[in-house]
mmCIF file of C-alpha atoms in Angstrom:
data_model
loop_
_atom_site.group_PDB
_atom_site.id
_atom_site.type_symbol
_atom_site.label_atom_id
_atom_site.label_comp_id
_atom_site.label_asym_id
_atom_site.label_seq_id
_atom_site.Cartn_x
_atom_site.Cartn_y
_atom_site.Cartn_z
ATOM 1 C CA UNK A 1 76.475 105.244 113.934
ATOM 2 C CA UNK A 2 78.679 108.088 112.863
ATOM 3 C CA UNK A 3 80.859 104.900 111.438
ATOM 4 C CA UNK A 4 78.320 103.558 109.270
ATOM 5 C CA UNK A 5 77.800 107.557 107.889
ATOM 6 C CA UNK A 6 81.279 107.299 107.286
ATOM 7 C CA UNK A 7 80.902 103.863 105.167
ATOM 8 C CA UNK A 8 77.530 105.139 103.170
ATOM 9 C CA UNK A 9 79.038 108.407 102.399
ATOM 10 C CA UNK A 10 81.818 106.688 100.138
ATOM 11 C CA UNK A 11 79.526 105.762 97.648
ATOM 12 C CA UNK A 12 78.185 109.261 97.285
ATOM 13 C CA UNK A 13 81.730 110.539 97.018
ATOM 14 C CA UNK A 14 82.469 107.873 94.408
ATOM 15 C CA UNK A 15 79.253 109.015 92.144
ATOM 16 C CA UNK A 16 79.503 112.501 92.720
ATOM 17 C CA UNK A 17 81.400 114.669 89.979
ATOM 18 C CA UNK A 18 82.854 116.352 93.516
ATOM 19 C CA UNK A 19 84.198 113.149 95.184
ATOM 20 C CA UNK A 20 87.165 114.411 96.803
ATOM 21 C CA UNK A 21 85.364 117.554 98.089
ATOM 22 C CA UNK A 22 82.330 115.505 98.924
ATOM 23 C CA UNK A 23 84.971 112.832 101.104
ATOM 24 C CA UNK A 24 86.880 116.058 102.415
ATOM 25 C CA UNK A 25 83.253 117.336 104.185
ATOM 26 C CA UNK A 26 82.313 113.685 105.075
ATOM 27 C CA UNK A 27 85.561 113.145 106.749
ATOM 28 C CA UNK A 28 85.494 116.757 108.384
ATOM 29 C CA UNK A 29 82.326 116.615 109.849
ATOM 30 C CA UNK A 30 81.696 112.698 110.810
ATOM 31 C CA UNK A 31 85.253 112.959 112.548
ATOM 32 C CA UNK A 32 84.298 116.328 114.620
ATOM 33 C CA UNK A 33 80.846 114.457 115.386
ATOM 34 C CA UNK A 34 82.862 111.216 116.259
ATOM 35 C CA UNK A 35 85.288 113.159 118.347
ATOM 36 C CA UNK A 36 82.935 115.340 120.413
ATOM 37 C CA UNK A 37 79.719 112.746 120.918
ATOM 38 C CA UNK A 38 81.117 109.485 120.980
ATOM 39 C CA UNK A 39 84.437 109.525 122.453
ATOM 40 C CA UNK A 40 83.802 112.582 124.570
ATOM 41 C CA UNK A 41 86.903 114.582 123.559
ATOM 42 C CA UNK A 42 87.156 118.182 124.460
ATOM 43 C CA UNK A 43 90.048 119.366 123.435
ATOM 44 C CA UNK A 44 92.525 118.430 120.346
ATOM 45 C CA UNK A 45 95.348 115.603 120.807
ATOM 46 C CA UNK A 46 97.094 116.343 117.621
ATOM 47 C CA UNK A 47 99.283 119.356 117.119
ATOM 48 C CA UNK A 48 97.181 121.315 114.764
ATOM 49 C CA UNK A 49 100.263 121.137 111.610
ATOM 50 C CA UNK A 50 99.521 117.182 111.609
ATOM 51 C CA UNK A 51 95.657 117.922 110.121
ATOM 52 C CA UNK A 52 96.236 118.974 106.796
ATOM 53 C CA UNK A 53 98.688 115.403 105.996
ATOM 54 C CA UNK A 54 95.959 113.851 107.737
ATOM 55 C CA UNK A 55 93.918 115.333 105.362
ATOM 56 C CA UNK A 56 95.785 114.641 102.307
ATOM 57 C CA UNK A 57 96.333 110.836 103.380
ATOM 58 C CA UNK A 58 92.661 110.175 103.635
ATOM 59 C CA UNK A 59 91.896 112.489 100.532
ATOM 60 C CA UNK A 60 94.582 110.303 98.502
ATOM 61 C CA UNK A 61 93.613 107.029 100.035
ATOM 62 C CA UNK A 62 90.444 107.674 98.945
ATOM 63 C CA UNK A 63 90.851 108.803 95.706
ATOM 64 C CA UNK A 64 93.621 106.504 94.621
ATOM 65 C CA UNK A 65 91.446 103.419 95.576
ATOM 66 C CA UNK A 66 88.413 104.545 93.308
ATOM 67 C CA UNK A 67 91.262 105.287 90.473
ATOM 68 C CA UNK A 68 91.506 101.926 90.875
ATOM 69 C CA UNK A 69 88.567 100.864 89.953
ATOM 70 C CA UNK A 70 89.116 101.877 86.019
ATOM 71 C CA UNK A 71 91.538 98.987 85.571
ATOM 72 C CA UNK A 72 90.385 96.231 87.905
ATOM 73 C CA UNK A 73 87.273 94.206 89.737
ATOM 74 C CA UNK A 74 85.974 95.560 92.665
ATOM 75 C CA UNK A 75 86.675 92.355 94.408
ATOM 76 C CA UNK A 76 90.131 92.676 93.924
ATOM 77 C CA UNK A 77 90.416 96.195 94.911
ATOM 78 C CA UNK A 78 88.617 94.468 98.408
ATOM 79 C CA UNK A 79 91.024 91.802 99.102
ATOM 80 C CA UNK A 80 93.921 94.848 98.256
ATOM 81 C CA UNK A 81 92.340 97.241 100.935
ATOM 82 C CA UNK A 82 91.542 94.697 103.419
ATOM 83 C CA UNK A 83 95.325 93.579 103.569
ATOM 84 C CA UNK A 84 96.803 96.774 105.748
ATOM 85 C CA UNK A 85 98.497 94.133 107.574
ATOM 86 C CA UNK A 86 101.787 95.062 106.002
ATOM 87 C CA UNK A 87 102.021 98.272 105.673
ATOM 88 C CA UNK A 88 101.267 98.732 109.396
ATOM 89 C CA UNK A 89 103.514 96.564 109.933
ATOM 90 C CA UNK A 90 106.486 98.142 108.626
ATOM 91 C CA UNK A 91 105.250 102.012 109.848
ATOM 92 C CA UNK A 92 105.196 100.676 113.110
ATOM 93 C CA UNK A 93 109.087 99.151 113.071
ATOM 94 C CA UNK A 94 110.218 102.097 111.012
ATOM 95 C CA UNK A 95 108.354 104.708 113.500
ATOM 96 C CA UNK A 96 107.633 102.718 116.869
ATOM 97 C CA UNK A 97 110.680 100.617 116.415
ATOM 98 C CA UNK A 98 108.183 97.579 117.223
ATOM 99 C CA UNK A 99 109.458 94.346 117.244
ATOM 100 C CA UNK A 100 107.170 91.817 115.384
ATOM 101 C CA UNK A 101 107.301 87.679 116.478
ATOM 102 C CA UNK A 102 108.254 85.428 113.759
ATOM 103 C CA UNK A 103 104.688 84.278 113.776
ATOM 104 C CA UNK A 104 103.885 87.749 113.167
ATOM 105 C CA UNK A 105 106.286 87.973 109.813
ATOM 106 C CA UNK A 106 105.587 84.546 108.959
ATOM 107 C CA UNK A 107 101.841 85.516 109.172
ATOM 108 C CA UNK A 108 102.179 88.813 107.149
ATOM 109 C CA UNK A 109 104.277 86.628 104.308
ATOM 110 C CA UNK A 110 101.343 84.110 104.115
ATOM 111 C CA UNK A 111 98.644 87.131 103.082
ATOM 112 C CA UNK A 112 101.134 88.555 101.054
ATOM 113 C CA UNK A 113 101.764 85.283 98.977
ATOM 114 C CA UNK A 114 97.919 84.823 99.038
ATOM 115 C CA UNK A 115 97.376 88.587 97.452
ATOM 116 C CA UNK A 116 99.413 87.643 94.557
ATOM 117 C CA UNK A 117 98.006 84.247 94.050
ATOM 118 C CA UNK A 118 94.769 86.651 94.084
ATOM 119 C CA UNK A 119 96.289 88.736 91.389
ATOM 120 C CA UNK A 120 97.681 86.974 89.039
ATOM 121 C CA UNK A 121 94.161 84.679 88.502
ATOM 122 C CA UNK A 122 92.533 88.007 88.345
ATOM 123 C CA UNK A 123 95.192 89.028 85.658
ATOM 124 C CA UNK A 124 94.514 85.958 83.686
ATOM 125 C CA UNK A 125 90.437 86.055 84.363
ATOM 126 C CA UNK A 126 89.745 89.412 83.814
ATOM 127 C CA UNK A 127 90.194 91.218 79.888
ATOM 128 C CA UNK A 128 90.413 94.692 81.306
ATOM 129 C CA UNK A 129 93.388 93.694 84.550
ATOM 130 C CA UNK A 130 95.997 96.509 84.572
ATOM 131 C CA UNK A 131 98.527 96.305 86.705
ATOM 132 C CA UNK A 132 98.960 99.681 87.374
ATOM 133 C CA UNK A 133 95.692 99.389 89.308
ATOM 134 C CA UNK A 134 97.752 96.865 92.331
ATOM 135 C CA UNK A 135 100.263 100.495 91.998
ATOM 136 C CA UNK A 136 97.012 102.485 93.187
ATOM 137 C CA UNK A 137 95.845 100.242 95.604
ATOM 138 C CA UNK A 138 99.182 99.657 97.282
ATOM 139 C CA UNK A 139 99.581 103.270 97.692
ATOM 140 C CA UNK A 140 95.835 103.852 98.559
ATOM 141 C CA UNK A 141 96.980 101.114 101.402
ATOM 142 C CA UNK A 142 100.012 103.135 102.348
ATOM 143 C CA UNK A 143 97.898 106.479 102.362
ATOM 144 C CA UNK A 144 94.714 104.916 104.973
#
């Protein structure tokens, strides 16, 4: 439940003058509710210093991603924020020094060719394509 407030508050955040305050309190709240009723956490896990870049990821994620918006389809925008395949991929062999398959890579290649066989018919479809939308996406991406 407190994962479908999340989802139907990003709408309000997106029409409200105050969106990134507006996310800020929904993302506050809905994880301190998600936290303490659902996955019956008493104490914190995180060393308090790590909440505010938390913060800021999710607040920039957020914000860059309705940006976004301005310059291209919301369809396109989707298939971008759906596809976090590769940047988790390459936080978790920077970071975790993970060690992917080549299925794994091979995989990852295939949705990135697919994403810009996405964008470029959107480019040539849509009047009002700017690329500099894919730049706020891709970091939007990076920030979730």
């Amino acid at each position: 439940m407190v994962r479908f407030v999340r989802a139907s508050g990003q709408d309000a955040a997106v029409c409200h003058p105050y969106g990134g305050h507006v996310c800020l309190f929904r993302v506050t709240i809905c994880s301190f509710l998600e936290r303490r009723y659902v996955a019956k956490e008493t104490k914190r896990v995180a060393p308090i210093r790590l909440y505010p870049l938390l913060t800021l990821c999710l607040l920039s994620s957020s914000a860059l991603s309705n940006m976004s918006l301005n310059y291209i389809n919301f369809p396109t925008k989707v298939v971008f924020r759906s596809c976090k395949l590769v940047p988790t991929m390459i936080i978790a062999t920077v970071m975790n020094r993970k060690i992917f398959s080549s299925i794994e890579y091979m995989c990852a290649f295939s949705v990135c060719i697919g994403l810009v066989f996405f964008s470029v018919a959107d480019w040539k479809l849509a009047p009002t394509f700017n690329p500099i939308a894919l730049v706020m996406v891709f970091f939007s991406v990076c920030a979730d």
